[in-house]
Coordinates of C-alpha atoms (C1' of nucleotides) in Angstrom, one line a residue:
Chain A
X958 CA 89.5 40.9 111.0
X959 CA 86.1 41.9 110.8
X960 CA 83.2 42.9 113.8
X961 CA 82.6 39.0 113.3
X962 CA 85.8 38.3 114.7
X963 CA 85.6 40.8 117.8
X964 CA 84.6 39.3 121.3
X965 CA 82.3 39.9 124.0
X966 CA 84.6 42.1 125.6
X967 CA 86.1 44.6 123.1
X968 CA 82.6 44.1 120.9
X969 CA 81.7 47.5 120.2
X970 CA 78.9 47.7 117.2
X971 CA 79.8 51.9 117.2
X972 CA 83.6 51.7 115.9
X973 CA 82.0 51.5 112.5
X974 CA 79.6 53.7 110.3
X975 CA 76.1 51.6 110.4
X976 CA 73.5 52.5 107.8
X977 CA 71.1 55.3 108.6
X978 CA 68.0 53.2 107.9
X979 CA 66.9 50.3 105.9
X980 CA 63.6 50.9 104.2
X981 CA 61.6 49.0 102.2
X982 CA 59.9 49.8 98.4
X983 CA 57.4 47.8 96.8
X984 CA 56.6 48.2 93.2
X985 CA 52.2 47.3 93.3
X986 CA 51.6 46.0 89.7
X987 CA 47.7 45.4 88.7
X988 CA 46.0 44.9 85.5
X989 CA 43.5 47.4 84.9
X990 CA 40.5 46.5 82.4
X991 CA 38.4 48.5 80.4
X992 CA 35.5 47.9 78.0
X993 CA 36.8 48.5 74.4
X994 CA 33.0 48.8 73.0
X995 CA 30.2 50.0 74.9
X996 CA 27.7 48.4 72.5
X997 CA 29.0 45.0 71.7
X998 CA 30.5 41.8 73.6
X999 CA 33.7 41.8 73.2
X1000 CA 37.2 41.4 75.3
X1001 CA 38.2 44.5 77.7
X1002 CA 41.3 46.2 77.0
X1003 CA 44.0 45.3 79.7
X1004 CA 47.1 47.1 80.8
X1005 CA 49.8 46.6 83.4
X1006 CA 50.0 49.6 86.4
X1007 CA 52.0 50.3 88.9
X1008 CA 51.3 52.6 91.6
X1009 CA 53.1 55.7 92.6
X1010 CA 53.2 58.3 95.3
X1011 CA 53.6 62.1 94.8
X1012 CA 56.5 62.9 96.9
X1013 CA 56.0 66.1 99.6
X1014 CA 59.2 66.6 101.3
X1015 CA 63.4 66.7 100.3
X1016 CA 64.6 64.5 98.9
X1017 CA 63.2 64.8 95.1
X1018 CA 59.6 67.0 96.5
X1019 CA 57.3 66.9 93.6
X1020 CA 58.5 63.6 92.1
X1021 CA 57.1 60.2 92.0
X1022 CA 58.2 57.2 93.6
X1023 CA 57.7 53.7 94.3
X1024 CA 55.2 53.5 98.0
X1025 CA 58.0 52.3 100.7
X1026 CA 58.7 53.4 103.9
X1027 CA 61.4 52.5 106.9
X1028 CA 61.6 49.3 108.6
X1029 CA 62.0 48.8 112.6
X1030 CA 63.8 47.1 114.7
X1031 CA 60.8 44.8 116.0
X1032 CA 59.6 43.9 112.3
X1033 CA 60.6 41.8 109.3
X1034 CA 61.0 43.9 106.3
X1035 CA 58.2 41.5 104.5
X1036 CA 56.3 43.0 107.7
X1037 CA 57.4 46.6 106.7
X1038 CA 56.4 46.0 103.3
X1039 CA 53.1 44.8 103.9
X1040 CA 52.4 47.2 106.1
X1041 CA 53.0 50.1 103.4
X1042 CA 51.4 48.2 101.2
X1043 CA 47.9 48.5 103.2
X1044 CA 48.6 52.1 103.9
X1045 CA 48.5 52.9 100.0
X1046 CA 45.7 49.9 98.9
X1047 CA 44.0 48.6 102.1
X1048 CA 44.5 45.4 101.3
X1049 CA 46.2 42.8 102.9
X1050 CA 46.7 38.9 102.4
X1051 CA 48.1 39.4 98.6
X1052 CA 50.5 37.9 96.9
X1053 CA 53.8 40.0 97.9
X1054 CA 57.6 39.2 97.3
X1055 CA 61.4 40.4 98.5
X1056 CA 63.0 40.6 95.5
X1057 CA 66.3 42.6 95.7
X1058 CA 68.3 45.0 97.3
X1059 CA 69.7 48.4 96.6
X1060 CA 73.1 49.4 97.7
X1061 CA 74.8 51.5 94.8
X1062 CA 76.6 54.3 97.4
X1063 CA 74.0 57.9 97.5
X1064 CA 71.5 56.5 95.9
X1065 CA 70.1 58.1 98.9
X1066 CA 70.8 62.1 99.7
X1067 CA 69.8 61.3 103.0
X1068 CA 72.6 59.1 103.9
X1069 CA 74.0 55.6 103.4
X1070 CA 70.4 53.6 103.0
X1071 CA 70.2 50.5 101.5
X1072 CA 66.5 49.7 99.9
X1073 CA 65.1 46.7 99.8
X1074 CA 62.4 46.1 96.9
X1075 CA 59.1 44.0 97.0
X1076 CA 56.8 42.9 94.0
X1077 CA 53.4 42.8 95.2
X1078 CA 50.5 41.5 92.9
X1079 CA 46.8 43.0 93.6
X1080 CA 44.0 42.3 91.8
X1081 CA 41.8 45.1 90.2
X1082 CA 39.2 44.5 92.3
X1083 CA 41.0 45.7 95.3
X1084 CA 41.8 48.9 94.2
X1085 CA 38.6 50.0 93.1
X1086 CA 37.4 52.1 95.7
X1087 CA 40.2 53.6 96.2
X1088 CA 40.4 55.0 92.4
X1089 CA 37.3 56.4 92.9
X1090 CA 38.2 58.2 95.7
X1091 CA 41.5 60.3 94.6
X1092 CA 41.0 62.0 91.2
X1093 CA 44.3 64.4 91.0
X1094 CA 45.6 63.1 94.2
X1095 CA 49.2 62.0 95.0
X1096 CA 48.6 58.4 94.8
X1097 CA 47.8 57.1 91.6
X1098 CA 47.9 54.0 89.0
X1099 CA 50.8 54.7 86.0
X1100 CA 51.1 52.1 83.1
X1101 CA 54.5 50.9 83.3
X1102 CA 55.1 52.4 79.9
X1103 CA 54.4 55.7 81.4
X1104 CA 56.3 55.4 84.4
X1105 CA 59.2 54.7 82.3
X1106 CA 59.1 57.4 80.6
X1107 CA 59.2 59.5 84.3
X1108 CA 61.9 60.9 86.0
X1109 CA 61.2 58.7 89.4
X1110 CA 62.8 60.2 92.6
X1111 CA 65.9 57.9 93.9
X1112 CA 66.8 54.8 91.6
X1113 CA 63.2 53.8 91.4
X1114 CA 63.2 53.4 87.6
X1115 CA 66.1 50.6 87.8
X1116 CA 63.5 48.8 90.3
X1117 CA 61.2 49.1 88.4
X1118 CA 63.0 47.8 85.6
X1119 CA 64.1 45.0 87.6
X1120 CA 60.4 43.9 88.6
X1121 CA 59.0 44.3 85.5
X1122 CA 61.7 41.6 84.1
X1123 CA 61.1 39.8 87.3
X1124 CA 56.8 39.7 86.8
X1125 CA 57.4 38.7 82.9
X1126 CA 59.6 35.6 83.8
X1127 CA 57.8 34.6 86.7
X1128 CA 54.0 34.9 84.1
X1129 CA 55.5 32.6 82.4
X1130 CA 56.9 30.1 85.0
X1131 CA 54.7 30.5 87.7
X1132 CA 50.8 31.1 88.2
X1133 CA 51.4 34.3 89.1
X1134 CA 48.6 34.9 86.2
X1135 CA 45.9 34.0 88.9
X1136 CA 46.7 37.0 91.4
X1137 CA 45.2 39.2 88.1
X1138 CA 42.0 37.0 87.2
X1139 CA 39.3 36.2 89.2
X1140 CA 38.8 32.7 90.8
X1141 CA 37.1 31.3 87.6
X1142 CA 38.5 32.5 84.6
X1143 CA 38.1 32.1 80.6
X1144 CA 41.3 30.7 78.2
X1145 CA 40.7 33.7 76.5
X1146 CA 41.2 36.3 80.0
X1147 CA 44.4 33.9 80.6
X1148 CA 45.4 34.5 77.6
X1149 CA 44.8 38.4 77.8
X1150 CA 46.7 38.8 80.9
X1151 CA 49.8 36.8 79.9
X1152 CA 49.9 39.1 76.7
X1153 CA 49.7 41.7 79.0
X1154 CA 52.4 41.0 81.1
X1155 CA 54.4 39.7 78.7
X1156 CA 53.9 41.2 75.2
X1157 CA 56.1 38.8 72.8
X1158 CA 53.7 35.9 74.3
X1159 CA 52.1 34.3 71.4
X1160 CA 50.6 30.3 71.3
X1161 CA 49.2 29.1 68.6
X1162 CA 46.4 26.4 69.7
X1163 CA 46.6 27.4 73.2
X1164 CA 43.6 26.6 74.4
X1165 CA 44.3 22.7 73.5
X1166 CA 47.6 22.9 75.0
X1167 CA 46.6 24.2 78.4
X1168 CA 43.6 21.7 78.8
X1169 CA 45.7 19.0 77.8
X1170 CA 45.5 16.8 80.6
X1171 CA 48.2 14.1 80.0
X1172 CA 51.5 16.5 79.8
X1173 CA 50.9 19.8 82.3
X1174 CA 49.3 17.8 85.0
X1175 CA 46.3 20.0 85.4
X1176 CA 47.5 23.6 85.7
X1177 CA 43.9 24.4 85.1
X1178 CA 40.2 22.6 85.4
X1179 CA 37.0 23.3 84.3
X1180 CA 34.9 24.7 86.7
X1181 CA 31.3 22.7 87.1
X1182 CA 28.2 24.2 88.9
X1183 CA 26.3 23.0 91.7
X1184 CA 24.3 20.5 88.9
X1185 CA 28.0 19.0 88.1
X1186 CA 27.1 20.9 84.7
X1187 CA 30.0 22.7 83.3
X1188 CA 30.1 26.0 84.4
X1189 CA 30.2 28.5 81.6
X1190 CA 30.4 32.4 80.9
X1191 CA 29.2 34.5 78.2
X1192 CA 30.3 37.9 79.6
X1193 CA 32.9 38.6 76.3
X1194 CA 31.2 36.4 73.6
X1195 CA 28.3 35.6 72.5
X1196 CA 29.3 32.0 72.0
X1197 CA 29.6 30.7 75.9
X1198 CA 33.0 29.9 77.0
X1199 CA 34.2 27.4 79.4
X1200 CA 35.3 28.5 83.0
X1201 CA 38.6 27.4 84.4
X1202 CA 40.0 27.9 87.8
X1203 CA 43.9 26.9 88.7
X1204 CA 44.7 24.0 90.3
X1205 CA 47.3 23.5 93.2
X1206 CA 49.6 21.9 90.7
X1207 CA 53.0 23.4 90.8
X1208 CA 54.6 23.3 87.4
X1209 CA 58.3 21.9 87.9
X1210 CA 60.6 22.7 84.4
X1211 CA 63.5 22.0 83.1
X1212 CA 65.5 23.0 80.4
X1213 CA 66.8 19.0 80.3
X1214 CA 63.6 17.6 79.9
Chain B
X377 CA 54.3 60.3 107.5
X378 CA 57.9 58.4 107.5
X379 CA 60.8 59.7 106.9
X380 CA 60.2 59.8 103.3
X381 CA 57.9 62.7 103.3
X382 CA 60.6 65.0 106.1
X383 CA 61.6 67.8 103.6
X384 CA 65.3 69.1 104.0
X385 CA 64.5 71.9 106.9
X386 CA 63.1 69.2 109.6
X387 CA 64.9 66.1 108.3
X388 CA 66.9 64.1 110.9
X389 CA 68.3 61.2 110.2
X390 CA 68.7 60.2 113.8
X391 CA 65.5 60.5 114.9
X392 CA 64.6 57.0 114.5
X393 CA 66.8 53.8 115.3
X394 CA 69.1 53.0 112.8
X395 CA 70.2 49.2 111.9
X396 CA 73.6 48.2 113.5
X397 CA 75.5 47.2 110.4
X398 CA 74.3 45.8 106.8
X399 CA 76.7 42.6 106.4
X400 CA 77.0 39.8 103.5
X401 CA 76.8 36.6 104.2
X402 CA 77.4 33.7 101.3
X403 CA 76.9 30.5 100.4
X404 CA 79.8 29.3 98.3
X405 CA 78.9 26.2 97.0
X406 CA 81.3 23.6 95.0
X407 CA 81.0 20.1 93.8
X408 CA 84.2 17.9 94.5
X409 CA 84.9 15.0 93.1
X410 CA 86.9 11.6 94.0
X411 CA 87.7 8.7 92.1
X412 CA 85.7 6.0 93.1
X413 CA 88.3 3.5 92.1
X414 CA 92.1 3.4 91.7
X415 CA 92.1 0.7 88.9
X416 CA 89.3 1.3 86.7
X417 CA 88.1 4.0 84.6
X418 CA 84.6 5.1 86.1
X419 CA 83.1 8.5 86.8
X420 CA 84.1 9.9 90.1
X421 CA 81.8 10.4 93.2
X422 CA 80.7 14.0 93.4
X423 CA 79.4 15.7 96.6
X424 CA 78.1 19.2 97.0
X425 CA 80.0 21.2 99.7
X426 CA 79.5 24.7 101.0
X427 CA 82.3 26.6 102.8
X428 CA 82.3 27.5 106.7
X429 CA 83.9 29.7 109.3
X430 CA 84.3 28.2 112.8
X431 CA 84.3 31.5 114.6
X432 CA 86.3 32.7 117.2
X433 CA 84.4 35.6 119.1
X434 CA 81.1 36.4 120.3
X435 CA 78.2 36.3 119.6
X436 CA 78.3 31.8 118.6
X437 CA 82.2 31.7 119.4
X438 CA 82.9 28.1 118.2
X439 CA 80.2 27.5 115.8
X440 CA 80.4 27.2 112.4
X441 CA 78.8 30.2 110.2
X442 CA 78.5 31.0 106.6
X443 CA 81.7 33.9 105.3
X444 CA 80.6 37.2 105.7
X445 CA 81.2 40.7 106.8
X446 CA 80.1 43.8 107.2
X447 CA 79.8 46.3 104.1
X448 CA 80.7 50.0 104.3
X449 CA 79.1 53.2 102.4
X450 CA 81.4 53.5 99.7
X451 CA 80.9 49.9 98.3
X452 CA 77.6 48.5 97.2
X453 CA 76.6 44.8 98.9
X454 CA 77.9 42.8 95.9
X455 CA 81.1 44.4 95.9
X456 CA 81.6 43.4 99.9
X457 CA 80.6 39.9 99.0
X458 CA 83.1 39.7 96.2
X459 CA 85.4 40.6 98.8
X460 CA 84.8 38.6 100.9
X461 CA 84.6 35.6 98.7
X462 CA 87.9 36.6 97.5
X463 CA 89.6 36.6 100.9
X464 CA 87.9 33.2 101.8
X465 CA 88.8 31.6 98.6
X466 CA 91.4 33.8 96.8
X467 CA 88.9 33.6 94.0
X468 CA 87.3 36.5 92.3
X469 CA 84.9 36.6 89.1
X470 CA 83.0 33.8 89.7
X471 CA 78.9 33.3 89.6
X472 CA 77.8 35.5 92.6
X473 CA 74.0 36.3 93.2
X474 CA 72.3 38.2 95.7
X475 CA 69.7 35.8 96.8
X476 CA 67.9 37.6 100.0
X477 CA 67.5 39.1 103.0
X478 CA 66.9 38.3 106.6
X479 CA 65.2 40.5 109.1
X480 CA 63.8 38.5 111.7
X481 CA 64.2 40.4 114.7
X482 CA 67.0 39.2 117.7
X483 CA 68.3 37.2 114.5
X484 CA 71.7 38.6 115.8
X485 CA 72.6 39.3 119.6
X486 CA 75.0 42.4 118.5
X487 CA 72.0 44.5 117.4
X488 CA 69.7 45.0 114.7
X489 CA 71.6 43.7 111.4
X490 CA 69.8 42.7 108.6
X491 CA 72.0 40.0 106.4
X492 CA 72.4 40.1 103.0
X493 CA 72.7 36.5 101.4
X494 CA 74.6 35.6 98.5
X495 CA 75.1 32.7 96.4
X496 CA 78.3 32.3 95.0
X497 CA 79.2 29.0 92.5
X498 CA 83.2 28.1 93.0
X499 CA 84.4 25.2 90.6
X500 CA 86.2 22.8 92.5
X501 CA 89.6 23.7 90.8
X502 CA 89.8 27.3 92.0
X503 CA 89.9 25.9 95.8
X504 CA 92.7 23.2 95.4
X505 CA 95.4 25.1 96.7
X506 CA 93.4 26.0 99.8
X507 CA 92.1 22.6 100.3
X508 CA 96.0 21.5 100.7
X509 CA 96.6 24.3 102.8
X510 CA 94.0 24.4 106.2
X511 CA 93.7 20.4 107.0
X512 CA 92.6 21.0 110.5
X513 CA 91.7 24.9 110.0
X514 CA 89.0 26.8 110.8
X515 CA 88.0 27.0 107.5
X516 CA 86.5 24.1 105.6
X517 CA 84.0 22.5 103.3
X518 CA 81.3 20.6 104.5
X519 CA 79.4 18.4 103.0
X520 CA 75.4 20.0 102.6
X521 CA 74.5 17.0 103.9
X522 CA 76.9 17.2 107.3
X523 CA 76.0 20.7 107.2
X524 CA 72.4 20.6 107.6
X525 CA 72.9 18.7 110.9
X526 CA 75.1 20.4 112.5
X527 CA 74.2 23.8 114.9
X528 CA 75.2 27.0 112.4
X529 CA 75.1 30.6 114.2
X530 CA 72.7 32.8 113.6
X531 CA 70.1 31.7 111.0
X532 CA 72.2 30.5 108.7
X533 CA 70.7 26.8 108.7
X534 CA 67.9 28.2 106.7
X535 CA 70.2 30.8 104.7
X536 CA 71.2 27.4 103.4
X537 CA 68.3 25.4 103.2
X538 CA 66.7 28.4 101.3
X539 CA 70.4 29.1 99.2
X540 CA 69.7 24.9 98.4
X541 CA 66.5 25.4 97.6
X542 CA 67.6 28.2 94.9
X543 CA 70.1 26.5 93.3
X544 CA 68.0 23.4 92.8
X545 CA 65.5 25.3 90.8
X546 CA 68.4 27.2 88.8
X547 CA 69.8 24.1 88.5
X548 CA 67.3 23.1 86.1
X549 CA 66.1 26.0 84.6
X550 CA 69.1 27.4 84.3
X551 CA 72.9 26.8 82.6
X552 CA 74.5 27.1 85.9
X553 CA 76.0 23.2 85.7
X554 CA 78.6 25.5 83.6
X555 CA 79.9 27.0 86.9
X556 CA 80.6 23.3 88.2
X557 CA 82.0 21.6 84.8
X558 CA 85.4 22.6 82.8
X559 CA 84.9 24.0 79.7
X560 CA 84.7 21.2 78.0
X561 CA 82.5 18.2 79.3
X562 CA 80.9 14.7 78.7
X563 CA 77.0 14.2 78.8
X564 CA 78.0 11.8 81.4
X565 CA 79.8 14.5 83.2
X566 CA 76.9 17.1 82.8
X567 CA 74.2 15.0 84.1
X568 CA 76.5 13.5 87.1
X569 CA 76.4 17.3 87.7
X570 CA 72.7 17.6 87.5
X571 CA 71.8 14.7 89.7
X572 CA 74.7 15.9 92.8
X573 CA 72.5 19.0 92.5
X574 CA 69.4 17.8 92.4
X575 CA 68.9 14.1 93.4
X576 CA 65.7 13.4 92.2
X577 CA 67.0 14.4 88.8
X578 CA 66.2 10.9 86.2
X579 CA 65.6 11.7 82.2
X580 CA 65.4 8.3 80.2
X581 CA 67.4 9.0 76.9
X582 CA 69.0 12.3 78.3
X583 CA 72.0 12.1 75.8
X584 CA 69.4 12.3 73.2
X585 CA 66.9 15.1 74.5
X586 CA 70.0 17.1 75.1
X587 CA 71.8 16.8 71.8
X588 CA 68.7 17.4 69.7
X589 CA 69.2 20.2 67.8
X590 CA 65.8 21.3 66.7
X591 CA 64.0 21.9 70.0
X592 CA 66.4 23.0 72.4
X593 CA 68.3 25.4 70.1
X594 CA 71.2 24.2 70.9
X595 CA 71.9 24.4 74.4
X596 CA 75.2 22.7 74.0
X597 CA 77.3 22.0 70.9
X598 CA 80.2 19.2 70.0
X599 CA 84.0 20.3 70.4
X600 CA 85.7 20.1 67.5
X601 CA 89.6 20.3 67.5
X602 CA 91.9 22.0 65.0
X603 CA 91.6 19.6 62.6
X604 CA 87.9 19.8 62.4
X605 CA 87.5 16.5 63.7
X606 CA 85.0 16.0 66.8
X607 CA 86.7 16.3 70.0
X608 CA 86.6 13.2 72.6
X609 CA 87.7 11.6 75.7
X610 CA 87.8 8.3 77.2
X611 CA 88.8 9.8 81.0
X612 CA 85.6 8.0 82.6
X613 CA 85.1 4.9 80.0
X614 CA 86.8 2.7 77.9
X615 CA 84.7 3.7 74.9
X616 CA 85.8 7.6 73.7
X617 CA 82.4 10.3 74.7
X618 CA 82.1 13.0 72.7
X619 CA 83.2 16.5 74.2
X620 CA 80.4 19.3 74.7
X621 CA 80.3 23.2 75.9
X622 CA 78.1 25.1 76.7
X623 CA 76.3 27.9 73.7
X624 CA 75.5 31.2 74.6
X625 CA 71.8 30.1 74.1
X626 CA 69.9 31.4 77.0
X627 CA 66.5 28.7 77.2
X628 CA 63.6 30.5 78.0
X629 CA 60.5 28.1 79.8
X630 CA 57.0 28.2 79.7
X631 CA 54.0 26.8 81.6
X632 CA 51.9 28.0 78.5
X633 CA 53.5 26.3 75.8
Chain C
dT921 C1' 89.2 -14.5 76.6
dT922 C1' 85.7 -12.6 79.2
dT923 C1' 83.9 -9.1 82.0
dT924 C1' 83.0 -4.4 82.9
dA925 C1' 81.4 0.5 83.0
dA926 C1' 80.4 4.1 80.3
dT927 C1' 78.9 5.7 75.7
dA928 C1' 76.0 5.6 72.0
dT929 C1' 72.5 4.0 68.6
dG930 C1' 68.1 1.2 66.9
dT931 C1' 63.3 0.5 67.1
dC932 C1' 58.6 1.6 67.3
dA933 C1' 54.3 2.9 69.2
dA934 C1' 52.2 6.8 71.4
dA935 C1' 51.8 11.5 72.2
dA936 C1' 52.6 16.3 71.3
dT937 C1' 53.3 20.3 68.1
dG938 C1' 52.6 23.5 64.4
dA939 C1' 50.1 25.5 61.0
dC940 C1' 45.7 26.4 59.0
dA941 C1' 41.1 25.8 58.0
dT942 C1' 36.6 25.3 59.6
dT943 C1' 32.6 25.2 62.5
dA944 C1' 29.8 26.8 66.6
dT945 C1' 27.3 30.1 69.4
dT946 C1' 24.3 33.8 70.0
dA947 C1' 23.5 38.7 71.4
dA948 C1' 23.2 42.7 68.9
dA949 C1' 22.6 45.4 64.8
dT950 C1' 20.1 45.9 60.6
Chain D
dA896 C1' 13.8 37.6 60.3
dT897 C1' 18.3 37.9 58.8
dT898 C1' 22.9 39.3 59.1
dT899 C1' 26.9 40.5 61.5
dA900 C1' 30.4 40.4 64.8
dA901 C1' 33.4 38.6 68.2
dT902 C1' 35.0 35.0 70.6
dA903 C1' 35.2 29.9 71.4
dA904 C1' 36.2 25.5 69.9
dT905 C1' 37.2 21.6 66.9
dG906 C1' 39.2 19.1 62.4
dT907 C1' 43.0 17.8 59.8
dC908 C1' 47.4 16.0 59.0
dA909 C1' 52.3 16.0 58.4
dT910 C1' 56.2 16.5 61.4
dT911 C1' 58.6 15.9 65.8
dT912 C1' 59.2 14.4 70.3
dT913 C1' 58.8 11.0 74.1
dG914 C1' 59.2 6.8 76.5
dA915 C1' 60.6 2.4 77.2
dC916 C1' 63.9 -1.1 76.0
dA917 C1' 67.1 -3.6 73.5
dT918 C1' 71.5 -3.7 71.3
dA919 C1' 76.1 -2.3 69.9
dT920 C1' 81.0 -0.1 70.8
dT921 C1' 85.2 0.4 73.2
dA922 C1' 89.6 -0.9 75.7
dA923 C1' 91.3 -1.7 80.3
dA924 C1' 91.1 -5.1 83.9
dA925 C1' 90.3 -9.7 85.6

DNA sequence: TTTTAATATGTCAAAATGACATTATTAAAT
DNA sequence: ATTTAATAATGTCATTTTGACATATTAAAA
């Protein structure tokens, strides 16, 4: 017999201990990119962040943790989540995720609080006037190989854990890869920002297996100007190189295919 | 400032309103199966069935509703929904997932309770005793089909359609057919198992995609008996299938390649 | 004896893959 | 003017895979 079972009249949502909040983390990955010459052409060095708050008060004051905050009663936790999320980027309207709960008993000093963890996805671009504006502040971008290195306050290093396996599966099944380029992109960025999500990732003849239109349905096409002329970039090579953008096509696999 | 940033001196938990109770709901899914013919030997019709609870007290007295129950502080959600799994089915250590979490507000007239949903994978042969037991009880499978159209409590219609719409995809990219197949299976079995899953599921020369060695590293290998000789049966045809299990190959998709 | 339902193999053109080598482009350096 | 460097793209070709159909196997049932 559980509260389920109870009726209208002896219904009494007290007789039990109820949790003493239910917040919401979100682990804000980005690809940062930054020239790896300053004289010649040439591909940017990319790495995955994540960004982490300097924590002020008890519990574990002077660590860092993931952004997150407490839900209310009048809001969705996807609500919650975005809301923190434009309280530590200022953006909204990105690609953001539930992804899993946290329940192990005190994982929480402050009582019996079960977290609930998002992935959200920004784009470089977003953040950059916000990095300009907090040099040694208490919000900041780590690369994920840093931040595991860190002792994060609660069990923020299992979530993190948890998303980064989350973000390399979903690179590599999903289009994820768009939320880090810009609308019109190169093979060779693609290429970059799988690799850096995903580190093992190595095709040989990529670039004829992505434009190949017959098997993946156009995940990709090439990007034409105004003139119908195809629409090309030289910004990392002197040779141009075709721009792509991603089409609407939603890869379906199979492992029986 | 949340409650994150309260240091130990002016932290109070009670300060803000607290959710009512963090429960567990599941989806247990099976796949039964009846002989489609007394006489002949012919694969049996399969039909993907969830269990339900009619319930007996407020709030939806009368309607049917996914298992479930409340979780306490010393266990974490997936140990409550093992439990709870166990009492409905007597079953324990089977495929059990945590799968998401609803939020909406009002989603439940007792107070603010955010539901933890679970997918749990039951073969049909672990619920054969029960099935013999409640004809006529408040507990039963449905089929998804019957289930979908009739009025479940709370938001539990889309718990499932979402749940359905999560096994679909794992379905295929995944080697959860396993959870619905004995041990040891036919092709014909396996991709009965498929398409009761997923019923838009067709592959032209499946026996021979599947059984290639080379590409999909062995997904599946031939039984072989203690003799050494390969392992088949003739329960579905006249003609003697060979006899498949599962590997311990985990397949691992790509858009990209 | 013939039919039947499921299982399995034969055939063969078309397409995709894998592994390398080669060519193209052109701003920047010399 | 010539060379260099970095990225982009194509050439080649043997090997595999796929797609679409036709054909064979088996033993119980009609």
């Amino acid at each position: 017999m559980d509260q389920f079972t109870e009726n209208a009249f002896n219904y009494d949502a007290g007789k039990y201990r109820t949790p003493d909040g239910a917040p919401a983390d979100i682990v804000i990955f980005t690809i940062t990119s930054s020239p790896r010459s300053t004289k010649k052409k040439s591909l940017p060095h990319r790495q995955l962040e994540i960004l982490l708050i300097e924590r002020k008060g008890w519990p574990f004051a002077g660590q860092w943790a993931l952004p997150g905050g407490f839900s209310n009663e009048k809001e969705t936790l996807l609500d919650c989540a975005k809301r923190e999320l434009a309280e530590e980027t200022g953006v909204d309207s990105v690609h953001i995720e539930y992804f899993n709960a946290y329940s192990t008993p005190d994982r929480d000093p402050r009582g019996w609080i079960i977290s609930h963890a998002f992935v959200a996805l920004v784009n470089e671009k977003y953040l950059e006037k916000r990095k300009a504006a907090d040099d040694a502040a208490d919000v900041r971008l780590f690369s994920v190989e840093e931040a595991l290195k860190m002792e994060l306050a609660f069990d923020h290093r299992q979530i993190l854990l948890d998303s980064l396996q989350q973000i390399q599966r979903q690179m590599l099944t999903t289009t994820i890869a768009k939320e880090f380029l810009p609308e019109e992109f190169t093979i060779g960025e693609l290429y970059q920002v799988i690799q850096t999500v995903v580190p093992s990732f190595e095709e040989k003849n990529f670039i004829r297996k992505i434009t190949a239109t017959r098997s993946r349905q156009g995940l990709i096409e090439e990007v034409r100007g105004h003139d119908g002329e195809l629409k090309q970039s030289n910004q990392y090579s002197q040779r141009a190189a075709q721009l792509y953008r991603f089409t609407d096509y939603v890869p379906q696999l199979s492992i029986y295919s």
